[in-house]
PDB file of C-alpha atoms and ligand atoms in Angstrom:
ATOM      1  CA  MET L   1      42.964 -17.343 -31.028  1.00 85.00           C
ATOM      2  CA  SER L   2      41.877 -14.223 -29.195  1.00 96.00           C
ATOM      3  CA  THR L   3      39.862 -11.120 -29.959  1.00 97.00           C
ATOM      4  CA  LYS L   4      41.391  -8.284 -31.929  1.00 97.00           C
ATOM      5  CA  SER L   5      40.031  -5.157 -30.214  1.00 97.00           C
ATOM      6  CA  ILE L   6      39.387  -1.713 -31.624  1.00 98.00           C
ATOM      7  CA  GLU L   7      42.076   0.833 -30.836  1.00 97.00           C
ATOM      8  CA  ARG L   8      40.261   3.896 -32.202  1.00 97.00           C
ATOM      9  CA  ILE L   9      37.141   4.834 -34.122  1.00 98.00           C
ATOM     10  CA  ILE L  10      37.729   7.912 -36.230  1.00 97.00           C
ATOM     11  CA  GLN L  11      35.148  10.075 -37.973  1.00 96.00           C
ATOM     12  CA  PRO L  12      37.041  11.869 -40.772  1.00 94.00           C
ATOM     13  CA  ALA L  13      36.627  15.643 -40.765  1.00 88.00           C
ATOM     14  CA  GLY L  14      36.911  17.869 -43.831  1.00 94.00           C
ATOM     15  CA  THR L  15      37.347  17.012 -47.489  1.00 96.00           C
ATOM     16  CA  HIS L  16      39.677  18.418 -50.118  1.00 95.00           C
ATOM     17  CA  PHE L  17      39.821  18.109 -53.875  1.00 96.00           C
ATOM     18  CA  VAL L  18      42.388  15.979 -55.702  1.00 95.00           C
ATOM     19  CA  GLY L  19      42.479  17.606 -59.109  1.00 94.00           C
ATOM     20  CA  ASP L  20      38.897  18.689 -59.761  1.00 94.00           C
ATOM     21  CA  GLY L  21      37.374  15.193 -59.841  1.00 96.00           C
ATOM     22  CA  PHE L  22      37.913  13.621 -56.443  1.00 96.00           C
ATOM     23  CA  LYS L  23      36.476  15.136 -53.273  1.00 97.00           C
ATOM     24  CA  VAL L  24      38.161  13.119 -50.587  1.00 97.00           C
ATOM     25  CA  HIS L  25      38.626  12.587 -46.906  1.00 98.00           C
ATOM     26  CA  ASN L  26      42.305  11.823 -46.458  1.00 97.00           C
ATOM     27  CA  ILE L  27      42.393   9.156 -43.766  1.00 98.00           C
ATOM     28  CA  ILE L  28      45.954   7.770 -44.126  1.00 98.00           C
ATOM     29  CA  PRO L  29      48.351   9.479 -43.423  1.00 97.00           C
ATOM     30  CA  GLY L  30      46.482  12.761 -42.784  1.00 94.00           C
ATOM     31  CA  ILE L  31      44.722  11.774 -39.583  1.00 96.00           C
ATOM     32  CA  GLN L  32      46.982  12.052 -36.591  1.00 94.00           C
ATOM     33  CA  GLY L  33      48.135   8.621 -35.495  1.00 95.00           C
ATOM     34  CA  LEU L  34      47.537   7.026 -38.912  1.00 98.00           C
ATOM     35  CA  SER L  35      51.042   7.551 -40.261  1.00 98.00           C
ATOM     36  CA  MET L  36      52.531   5.522 -43.094  1.00 98.00           C
ATOM     37  CA  GLN L  37      54.607   3.633 -40.516  1.00 98.00           C
ATOM     38  CA  ARG L  38      51.627   2.863 -38.286  1.00 98.00           C
ATOM     39  CA  MET L  39      49.430   1.698 -41.162  1.00 98.00           C
ATOM     40  CA  SER L  40      52.084  -0.004 -43.352  1.00 98.00           C
ATOM     41  CA  PRO L  41      51.759  -1.399 -45.968  1.00 98.00           C
ATOM     42  CA  PHE L  42      48.793   0.994 -46.410  1.00 98.00           C
ATOM     43  CA  ILE L  43      50.510   4.347 -46.870  1.00 98.00           C
ATOM     44  CA  MET L  44      47.639   6.434 -48.212  1.00 98.00           C
ATOM     45  CA  LEU L  45      43.861   6.163 -48.082  1.00 98.00           C
ATOM     46  CA  ASP L  46      41.621   8.741 -49.699  1.00 98.00           C
ATOM     47  CA  TYR L  47      37.883   8.254 -49.432  1.00 98.00           C
ATOM     48  CA  ASN L  48      35.505  10.053 -51.760  1.00 98.00           C
ATOM     49  CA  ALA L  49      32.255   9.575 -49.816  1.00 98.00           C
ATOM     50  CA  PRO L  50      29.157   9.712 -52.039  1.00 97.00           C
ATOM     51  CA  CYS L  51      28.850  13.161 -53.594  1.00 97.00           C
ATOM     52  CA  TYR L  52      27.093  14.538 -56.634  1.00 98.00           C
ATOM     53  CA  PHE L  53      29.021  15.837 -59.629  1.00 97.00           C
ATOM     54  CA  PRO L  54      26.957  17.897 -62.089  1.00 97.00           C
ATOM     55  CA  PRO L  55      27.158  17.112 -65.826  1.00 98.00           C
ATOM     56  CA  SER L  56      30.348  18.271 -67.520  1.00 97.00           C
ATOM     57  CA  GLU L  57      31.418  18.050 -71.169  1.00 97.00           C
ATOM     58  CA  THR L  58      35.029  18.158 -69.975  1.00 97.00           C
ATOM     59  CA  PRO L  59      35.723  15.198 -67.672  1.00 97.00           C
ATOM     60  CA  ARG L  60      36.938  16.150 -64.222  1.00 97.00           C
ATOM     61  CA  GLY L  61      39.960  14.447 -62.726  1.00 97.00           C
ATOM     62  CA  VAL L  62      43.693  14.563 -62.260  1.00 96.00           C
ATOM     63  CA  ASP L  63      45.976  15.176 -65.217  1.00 95.00           C
ATOM     64  CA  VAL L  64      49.303  13.475 -65.950  1.00 95.00           C
ATOM     65  CA  HIS L  65      51.417  12.862 -62.838  1.00 96.00           C
ATOM     66  CA  PRO L  66      54.101  10.345 -61.792  1.00 97.00           C
ATOM     67  CA  HIS L  67      54.277   7.610 -59.163  1.00 97.00           C
ATOM     68  CA  ARG L  68      57.215   5.487 -58.012  1.00 98.00           C
ATOM     69  CA  GLY L  69      57.770   2.929 -55.290  1.00 98.00           C
ATOM     70  CA  PHE L  70      54.271   1.621 -54.486  1.00 98.00           C
ATOM     71  CA  GLU L  71      50.898   0.512 -55.882  1.00 98.00           C
ATOM     72  CA  THR L  72      47.721   2.525 -56.308  1.00 97.00           C
ATOM     73  CA  VAL L  73      44.463   0.661 -55.784  1.00 98.00           C
ATOM     74  CA  THR L  74      41.260   2.372 -56.879  1.00 97.00           C
ATOM     75  CA  ILE L  75      37.881   0.903 -55.975  1.00 98.00           C
ATOM     76  CA  ALA L  76      34.848   2.387 -57.711  1.00 98.00           C
ATOM     77  CA  TYR L  77      31.605   2.237 -55.753  1.00 98.00           C
ATOM     78  CA  LYS L  78      29.588   4.814 -57.705  1.00 98.00           C
ATOM     79  CA  GLY L  79      30.483   6.560 -60.948  1.00 98.00           C
ATOM     80  CA  LYS L  80      33.120   5.628 -63.497  1.00 97.00           C
ATOM     81  CA  VAL L  81      36.815   6.404 -63.747  1.00 96.00           C
ATOM     82  CA  GLU L  82      39.028   6.238 -66.787  1.00 95.00           C
ATOM     83  CA  HIS L  83      42.742   5.742 -66.390  1.00 92.00           C
ATOM     84  CA  HIS L  84      45.751   5.689 -68.699  1.00 90.00           C
ATOM     85  CA  ASP L  85      49.394   5.196 -67.871  1.00 91.00           C
ATOM     86  CA  SER L  86      52.721   5.411 -69.634  1.00 91.00           C
ATOM     87  CA  SER L  87      53.328   1.653 -69.384  1.00 87.00           C
ATOM     88  CA  GLY L  88      50.280   1.067 -71.611  1.00 86.00           C
ATOM     89  CA  GLY L  89      47.934   0.158 -68.768  1.00 85.00           C
ATOM     90  CA  GLY L  90      44.520   1.702 -68.704  1.00 85.00           C
ATOM     91  CA  GLY L  91      40.816   1.204 -68.829  1.00 90.00           C
ATOM     92  CA  ILE L  92      37.511   2.167 -67.346  1.00 95.00           C
ATOM     93  CA  ILE L  93      36.406   1.078 -63.936  1.00 95.00           C
ATOM     94  CA  ALA L  94      32.763   1.176 -63.010  1.00 96.00           C
ATOM     95  CA  GLU L  95      30.697   0.276 -59.971  1.00 96.00           C
ATOM     96  CA  GLY L  96      32.306  -2.636 -58.136  1.00 97.00           C
ATOM     97  CA  ASP L  97      35.464  -2.748 -60.255  1.00 98.00           C
ATOM     98  CA  VAL L  98      38.999  -2.356 -58.972  1.00 97.00           C
ATOM     99  CA  GLN L  99      42.109  -1.023 -60.635  1.00 96.00           C
ATOM    100  CA  TRP L 100      45.369  -2.240 -59.134  1.00 96.00           C
ATOM    101  CA  MET L 101      48.306  -0.349 -60.608  1.00 95.00           C
ATOM    102  CA  THR L 102      51.834  -1.267 -59.628  1.00 96.00           C
ATOM    103  CA  ALA L 103      53.810   1.906 -60.245  1.00 96.00           C
ATOM    104  CA  ALA L 104      57.055   0.320 -58.966  1.00 97.00           C
ATOM    105  CA  SER L 105      59.974   1.847 -60.929  1.00 97.00           C
ATOM    106  CA  GLY L 106      57.705   4.547 -62.248  1.00 95.00           C
ATOM    107  CA  VAL L 107      54.753   5.457 -64.409  1.00 95.00           C
ATOM    108  CA  LEU L 108      52.997   8.570 -65.521  1.00 96.00           C
ATOM    109  CA  HIS L 109      49.242   8.325 -65.330  1.00 94.00           C
ATOM    110  CA  LYS L 110      46.061  10.327 -65.391  1.00 95.00           C
ATOM    111  CA  GLU L 111      42.757   9.673 -63.696  1.00 95.00           C
ATOM    112  CA  PHE L 112      39.499  11.196 -64.960  1.00 97.00           C
ATOM    113  CA  HIS L 113      35.772  10.649 -64.707  1.00 97.00           C
ATOM    114  CA  GLU L 114      34.796   8.516 -67.688  1.00 97.00           C
ATOM    115  CA  LYS L 115      33.714  10.690 -70.613  1.00 96.00           C
ATOM    116  CA  GLU L 116      30.099   9.533 -71.049  1.00 97.00           C
ATOM    117  CA  TRP L 117      29.481   9.367 -67.306  1.00 97.00           C
ATOM    118  CA  SER L 118      30.843  12.874 -66.997  1.00 98.00           C
ATOM    119  CA  LYS L 119      28.325  14.181 -69.552  1.00 98.00           C
ATOM    120  CA  HIS L 120      25.464  12.979 -67.363  1.00 97.00           C
ATOM    121  CA  GLY L 121      27.052  13.509 -63.960  1.00 97.00           C
ATOM    122  CA  GLY L 122      25.775  11.721 -60.917  1.00 97.00           C
ATOM    123  CA  LEU L 123      26.706  10.249 -57.591  1.00 98.00           C
ATOM    124  CA  PHE L 124      30.374   9.451 -57.235  1.00 98.00           C
ATOM    125  CA  GLN L 125      31.951   7.274 -54.554  1.00 98.00           C
ATOM    126  CA  MET L 126      35.477   5.914 -54.625  1.00 98.00           C
ATOM    127  CA  VAL L 127      38.390   4.692 -52.527  1.00 98.00           C
ATOM    128  CA  GLN L 128      42.011   5.144 -53.465  1.00 98.00           C
ATOM    129  CA  LEU L 129      44.521   3.204 -51.448  1.00 98.00           C
ATOM    130  CA  TRP L 130      48.306   3.221 -51.828  1.00 98.00           C
ATOM    131  CA  VAL L 131      50.021  -0.046 -50.932  1.00 98.00           C
ATOM    132  CA  ASN L 132      53.733   0.214 -50.260  1.00 98.00           C
ATOM    133  CA  LEU L 133      56.196  -2.111 -51.968  1.00 98.00           C
ATOM    134  CA  PRO L 134      59.020  -3.904 -50.174  1.00 98.00           C
ATOM    135  CA  ALA L 135      62.394  -2.311 -51.048  1.00 98.00           C
ATOM    136  CA  LYS L 136      63.349  -5.207 -53.327  1.00 98.00           C
ATOM    137  CA  TYR L 137      60.320  -4.551 -55.579  1.00 98.00           C
ATOM    138  CA  LYS L 138      60.326  -0.755 -55.649  1.00 98.00           C
ATOM    139  CA  MET L 139      62.316  -0.606 -58.880  1.00 98.00           C
ATOM    140  CA  SER L 140      60.664  -3.591 -60.581  1.00 97.00           C
ATOM    141  CA  ALA L 141      58.681  -3.149 -63.800  1.00 96.00           C
ATOM    142  CA  PRO L 142      55.277  -1.437 -63.650  1.00 95.00           C
ATOM    143  CA  LYS L 143      52.241  -3.701 -63.830  1.00 93.00           C
ATOM    144  CA  TYR L 144      48.528  -3.241 -64.185  1.00 93.00           C
ATOM    145  CA  GLN L 145      45.636  -5.393 -62.962  1.00 95.00           C
ATOM    146  CA  ALA L 146      42.211  -4.425 -64.257  1.00 94.00           C
ATOM    147  CA  ILE L 147      39.807  -6.238 -61.968  1.00 97.00           C
ATOM    148  CA  ALA L 148      36.210  -6.377 -63.158  1.00 97.00           C
ATOM    149  CA  ASN L 149      33.690  -7.016 -60.409  1.00 98.00           C
ATOM    150  CA  SER L 150      32.573 -10.234 -62.144  1.00 98.00           C
ATOM    151  CA  THR L 151      36.072 -11.691 -61.600  1.00 98.00           C
ATOM    152  CA  ILE L 152      36.208 -10.971 -57.857  1.00 98.00           C
ATOM    153  CA  PRO L 153      35.561 -14.144 -55.816  1.00 98.00           C
ATOM    154  CA  LYS L 154      32.478 -13.731 -53.629  1.00 98.00           C
ATOM    155  CA  PHE L 155      31.801 -15.598 -50.415  1.00 98.00           C
ATOM    156  CA  ASN L 156      28.099 -15.892 -49.693  1.00 97.00           C
ATOM    157  CA  LEU L 157      27.209 -15.682 -46.022  1.00 96.00           C
ATOM    158  CA  PRO L 158      24.570 -18.160 -44.833  1.00 93.00           C
ATOM    159  CA  ASN L 159      20.886 -17.375 -45.481  1.00 93.00           C
ATOM    160  CA  GLU L 160      21.775 -14.770 -48.137  1.00 95.00           C
ATOM    161  CA  LEU L 161      22.596 -12.250 -45.417  1.00 97.00           C
ATOM    162  CA  GLY L 162      25.642 -10.887 -47.132  1.00 98.00           C
ATOM    163  CA  ILE L 163      28.615 -11.185 -49.442  1.00 98.00           C
ATOM    164  CA  VAL L 164      32.343 -10.890 -48.877  1.00 98.00           C
ATOM    165  CA  GLU L 165      34.182  -9.904 -52.059  1.00 98.00           C
ATOM    166  CA  VAL L 166      37.783 -11.067 -51.857  1.00 98.00           C
ATOM    167  CA  ILE L 167      39.821  -8.467 -53.736  1.00 98.00           C
ATOM    168  CA  ALA L 168      43.102  -9.593 -52.158  1.00 98.00           C
ATOM    169  CA  GLY L 169      44.116 -12.141 -49.539  1.00 98.00           C
ATOM    170  CA  GLN L 170      41.533 -14.724 -48.686  1.00 98.00           C
ATOM    171  CA  TYR L 171      38.315 -15.257 -46.805  1.00 98.00           C
ATOM    172  CA  ASN L 172      37.246 -18.711 -45.615  1.00 95.00           C
ATOM    173  CA  ASN L 173      39.671 -20.322 -48.078  1.00 92.00           C
ATOM    174  CA  LEU L 174      38.357 -18.283 -50.989  1.00 98.00           C
ATOM    175  CA  LYS L 175      41.419 -16.677 -52.554  1.00 98.00           C
ATOM    176  CA  GLY L 176      41.487 -13.076 -53.735  1.00 98.00           C
ATOM    177  CA  VAL L 177      41.874 -12.084 -57.353  1.00 98.00           C
ATOM    178  CA  ALA L 178      44.659  -9.503 -57.011  1.00 98.00           C
ATOM    179  CA  SER L 179      48.298 -10.490 -56.827  1.00 98.00           C
ATOM    180  CA  THR L 180      50.276  -8.584 -54.216  1.00 98.00           C
ATOM    181  CA  PHE L 181      53.965  -8.201 -53.321  1.00 98.00           C
ATOM    182  CA  SER L 182      53.483  -8.628 -49.582  1.00 98.00           C
ATOM    183  CA  PRO L 183      50.660 -10.203 -47.570  1.00 98.00           C
ATOM    184  CA  VAL L 184      47.591  -7.973 -48.003  1.00 98.00           C
ATOM    185  CA  TYR L 185      43.911  -8.590 -47.354  1.00 98.00           C
ATOM    186  CA  LEU L 186      41.363  -6.344 -49.034  1.00 98.00           C
ATOM    187  CA  LEU L 187      37.739  -7.375 -48.562  1.00 98.00           C
ATOM    188  CA  ASN L 188      34.583  -5.621 -49.634  1.00 98.00           C
ATOM    189  CA  VAL L 189      31.802  -6.696 -47.301  1.00 98.00           C
ATOM    190  CA  LYS L 190      28.082  -6.229 -47.880  1.00 98.00           C
ATOM    191  CA  LEU L 191      25.776  -7.125 -45.010  1.00 98.00           C
ATOM    192  CA  LYS L 192      22.039  -7.011 -44.544  1.00 98.00           C
ATOM    193  CA  ALA L 193      20.728  -5.492 -41.306  1.00 98.00           C
ATOM    194  CA  THR L 194      21.528  -7.695 -38.270  1.00 96.00           C
ATOM    195  CA  ALA L 195      23.833  -9.988 -40.280  1.00 97.00           C
ATOM    196  CA  THR L 196      27.231 -10.822 -38.846  1.00 97.00           C
ATOM    197  CA  ALA L 197      30.546 -11.789 -40.412  1.00 97.00           C
ATOM    198  CA  ASN L 198      33.662 -13.060 -38.664  1.00 97.00           C
ATOM    199  CA  PHE L 199      37.209 -12.109 -39.592  1.00 98.00           C
ATOM    200  CA  SER L 200      40.622 -13.365 -38.574  1.00 98.00           C
ATOM    201  CA  PHE L 201      43.976 -11.769 -39.384  1.00 98.00           C
ATOM    202  CA  PRO L 202      47.427 -12.260 -37.843  1.00 98.00           C
ATOM    203  CA  ALA L 203      47.889 -10.236 -34.648  1.00 98.00           C
ATOM    204  CA  ASN L 204      50.718  -8.084 -36.004  1.00 98.00           C
ATOM    205  CA  PHE L 205      48.960  -7.115 -39.252  1.00 98.00           C
ATOM    206  CA  ASN L 206      47.773  -3.513 -39.456  1.00 98.00           C
ATOM    207  CA  THR L 207      44.007  -3.838 -39.711  1.00 98.00           C
ATOM    208  CA  ALA L 208      41.153  -1.395 -40.189  1.00 98.00           C
ATOM    209  CA  VAL L 209      37.581  -1.091 -41.416  1.00 98.00           C
ATOM    210  CA  LEU L 210      36.025   1.773 -43.371  1.00 98.00           C
ATOM    211  CA  VAL L 211      32.225   2.041 -43.283  1.00 98.00           C
ATOM    212  CA  LEU L 212      31.003   2.952 -46.768  1.00 98.00           C
ATOM    213  CA  GLU L 213      27.253   2.562 -46.333  1.00 98.00           C
ATOM    214  CA  GLY L 214      25.014   2.097 -43.330  1.00 98.00           C
ATOM    215  CA  ALA L 215      26.327   1.452 -39.852  1.00 98.00           C
ATOM    216  CA  ILE L 216      27.906  -1.486 -38.074  1.00 98.00           C
ATOM    217  CA  GLN L 217      28.980  -2.698 -34.680  1.00 98.00           C
ATOM    218  CA  ILE L 218      32.332  -4.340 -34.083  1.00 97.00           C
ATOM    219  CA  ASP L 219      32.245  -6.494 -30.980  1.00 88.00           C
ATOM    220  CA  GLY L 220      29.534  -4.195 -29.658  1.00 89.00           C
ATOM    221  CA  ASN L 221      31.166  -0.848 -30.536  1.00 96.00           C
ATOM    222  CA  PRO L 222      29.023   1.292 -32.870  1.00 98.00           C
ATOM    223  CA  VAL L 223      30.883   2.383 -36.029  1.00 98.00           C
ATOM    224  CA  PRO L 224      28.802   4.875 -38.046  1.00 98.00           C
ATOM    225  CA  THR L 225      28.794   5.743 -41.761  1.00 98.00           C
ATOM    226  CA  ASN L 226      32.147   7.068 -43.065  1.00 98.00           C
ATOM    227  CA  ALA L 227      33.960   6.079 -39.866  1.00 98.00           C
ATOM    228  CA  PHE L 228      37.309   4.319 -39.876  1.00 98.00           C
ATOM    229  CA  ALA L 229      37.917   1.737 -37.171  1.00 98.00           C
ATOM    230  CA  LEU L 230      41.538   0.898 -36.387  1.00 98.00           C
ATOM    231  CA  PHE L 231      42.411  -2.323 -34.583  1.00 98.00           C
ATOM    232  CA  GLU L 232      45.073  -3.054 -32.004  1.00 98.00           C
ATOM    233  CA  ASN L 233      48.068  -5.130 -33.105  1.00 98.00           C
ATOM    234  CA  LYS L 234      47.144  -8.011 -30.857  1.00 96.00           C
ATOM    235  CA  GLY L 235      44.557 -10.727 -31.084  1.00 98.00           C
ATOM    236  CA  GLU L 236      43.262 -12.087 -34.364  1.00 98.00           C
ATOM    237  CA  GLU L 237      39.490 -12.275 -34.517  1.00 98.00           C
ATOM    238  CA  PHE L 238      36.606  -9.844 -34.643  1.00 98.00           C
ATOM    239  CA  THR L 239      32.973  -9.811 -35.675  1.00 97.00           C
ATOM    240  CA  ILE L 240      31.173  -7.187 -37.687  1.00 98.00           C
ATOM    241  CA  GLN L 241      27.443  -6.894 -37.201  1.00 98.00           C
ATOM    242  CA  ALA L 242      25.361  -4.716 -39.476  1.00 98.00           C
ATOM    243  CA  SER L 243      23.112  -2.336 -37.521  1.00 97.00           C
ATOM    244  CA  GLU L 244      21.353  -1.588 -40.813  1.00 98.00           C
ATOM    245  CA  ASN L 245      22.141  -2.634 -44.389  1.00 98.00           C
ATOM    246  CA  ALA L 246      25.848  -1.878 -44.644  1.00 98.00           C
ATOM    247  CA  GLN L 247      28.888  -2.005 -46.847  1.00 98.00           C
ATOM    248  CA  VAL L 248      32.406  -1.896 -45.450  1.00 98.00           C
ATOM    249  CA  LEU L 249      35.964  -2.168 -46.707  1.00 98.00           C
ATOM    250  CA  VAL L 250      38.175  -4.364 -44.542  1.00 98.00           C
ATOM    251  CA  LEU L 251      41.928  -3.990 -44.910  1.00 98.00           C
ATOM    252  CA  SER L 252      44.713  -5.889 -43.214  1.00 98.00           C
ATOM    253  CA  GLY L 253      48.360  -6.176 -44.143  1.00 98.00           C
ATOM    254  CA  GLU L 254      51.691  -7.327 -42.847  1.00 98.00           C
ATOM    255  CA  PRO L 255      53.762  -4.258 -41.918  1.00 98.00           C
ATOM    256  CA  ILE L 256      56.786  -3.721 -44.152  1.00 98.00           C
ATOM    257  CA  ASN L 257      59.411  -2.937 -41.548  1.00 97.00           C
ATOM    258  CA  GLU L 258      61.671  -0.783 -43.730  1.00 98.00           C
ATOM    259  CA  PRO L 259      62.465   2.937 -43.648  1.00 98.00           C
ATOM    260  CA  ILE L 260      59.987   5.181 -45.496  1.00 98.00           C
ATOM    261  CA  ALA L 261      61.033   8.295 -47.396  1.00 98.00           C
ATOM    262  CA  ALA L 262      58.004   9.941 -48.975  1.00 98.00           C
ATOM    263  CA  HIS L 263      57.699  12.996 -51.131  1.00 97.00           C
ATOM    264  CA  GLY L 264      54.402  13.608 -52.950  1.00 95.00           C
ATOM    265  CA  PRO L 265      53.926  10.853 -55.541  1.00 97.00           C
ATOM    266  CA  PHE L 266      57.193   9.080 -54.671  1.00 98.00           C
ATOM    267  CA  VAL L 267      57.553   6.691 -51.745  1.00 98.00           C
ATOM    268  CA  MET L 268      60.996   5.151 -51.349  1.00 98.00           C
ATOM    269  CA  ASN L 269      63.279   4.043 -48.507  1.00 98.00           C
ATOM    270  CA  THR L 270      65.863   6.851 -48.461  1.00 98.00           C
ATOM    271  CA  ARG L 271      66.052  10.548 -49.222  1.00 98.00           C
ATOM    272  CA  GLN L 272      68.702   9.742 -51.827  1.00 98.00           C
ATOM    273  CA  GLU L 273      66.180   7.559 -53.693  1.00 98.00           C
ATOM    274  CA  ILE L 274      63.636  10.394 -53.579  1.00 98.00           C
ATOM    275  CA  MET L 275      66.194  12.750 -55.131  1.00 98.00           C
ATOM    276  CA  GLN L 276      66.865  10.119 -57.792  1.00 98.00           C
ATOM    277  CA  ALA L 277      63.112   9.762 -58.482  1.00 98.00           C
ATOM    278  CA  MET L 278      62.752  13.525 -58.950  1.00 97.00           C
ATOM    279  CA  HIS L 279      65.787  13.555 -61.225  1.00 97.00           C
ATOM    280  CA  ASP L 280      64.492  10.618 -63.274  1.00 97.00           C
ATOM    281  CA  TYR L 281      61.061  12.244 -63.567  1.00 96.00           C
ATOM    282  CA  ASN L 282      62.547  15.579 -64.639  1.00 95.00           C
ATOM    283  CA  THR L 283      64.712  13.901 -67.267  1.00 95.00           C
ATOM    284  CA  GLY L 284      61.865  11.978 -68.859  1.00 93.00           C
ATOM    285  CA  LYS L 285      62.716   8.515 -67.502  1.00 92.00           C
ATOM    286  CA  PHE L 286      59.105   7.846 -66.514  1.00 92.00           C
ATOM    287  CA  GLY L 287      58.117   7.557 -70.161  1.00 86.00           C
ATOM    288  CA  TYR L 288      55.589   9.625 -72.018  1.00 85.00           C
ATOM    289  CA  LEU L 289      51.849  10.185 -71.746  1.00 88.00           C
ATOM    290  CA  ASP L 290      49.693  12.659 -73.640  1.00 82.00           C
TER     291      ASP L 290
HETATM  292 MN1  LIG X 301      47.731   8.891 -59.305  1.00 86.82          MN
END
C-alpha cells in the first residue's frame, strides 16, 4: 500500500440558483478539470453551502423535470427537502438523511423545501451528487432508497473523536446502507479538532473530499471550508486530520469506462440515446407527475 496524494485543492467560486430553492456551487463538471470523464462515476456535484432562506408560504425548489441514465443522491445537512417522483418514490429528508434515487430508464420528479420548514425558513445546506450508471443498467426500472440517518451505519473513531457514516461502500468492514450499481464509496466524516481518520481506496478509483464544516489537513496539506480536494489515481491511503471541528464528505468510485453523452437531465452513452430520451420525454413515456 502507498499514499494517495492530492492532485488539486479547489476553492469553488460563484454560486447559481437551481430553481429558486438551491443556491449551489457546481463543482462537477463545472470546474475545469473535473469533467464527467475525469470524475466518473460522479458526473455532477452541486454543493449548497450553508445559506439562509427567509420564511416563505410557497416552498422554494425545482418543479417537475425528468432524469434518465443515472442516479441522483441528495444529502441534507441543514433544512428539509421534500421529493416526489413519477415512479411513486418520495418523502422528506431532514438533517443527516439521504435520498438515493435511481432514475435509470426515466422518472419525472420535483424537489422542494419541505412545506413546514419553508414557512419558518432557516439555514439550508445540501449536497446533490449524480452517480452514473453502467450502460447495462441505464434502461433498468427506476428505484428509490429513502435513507434515514438512523439507518446509516456509523463507525466510531477511538476516544469519541469522530464518526464515519457509511452511506455507501464500506469503512473498516462496516458496510454502507445504500445499494449501488458499480463500486462507490460515500462517507460522511465528522471529526473533532486534532482527530485523524485513515482511508484506503483502490488506486484507480476517482477520489475526492469536500469540506462541509471546519477545516482539515490531508497528509499535511491544509484544506479549508468549502474546498474540494481531488486525489491522484495512484496510491491507496490517506489521512485526514481535523484542524478544528470538521465535517467532510469523502467520495470514491470505480470509473465507468464507457462513452458519455450528456444533455441536461439525460446522461447516456450515445447521442442517439439522448435523442431517444428527448423523444420519450416529449411523448409522455416518463410517466406523469402533478
Ligand atoms: Mn432532479
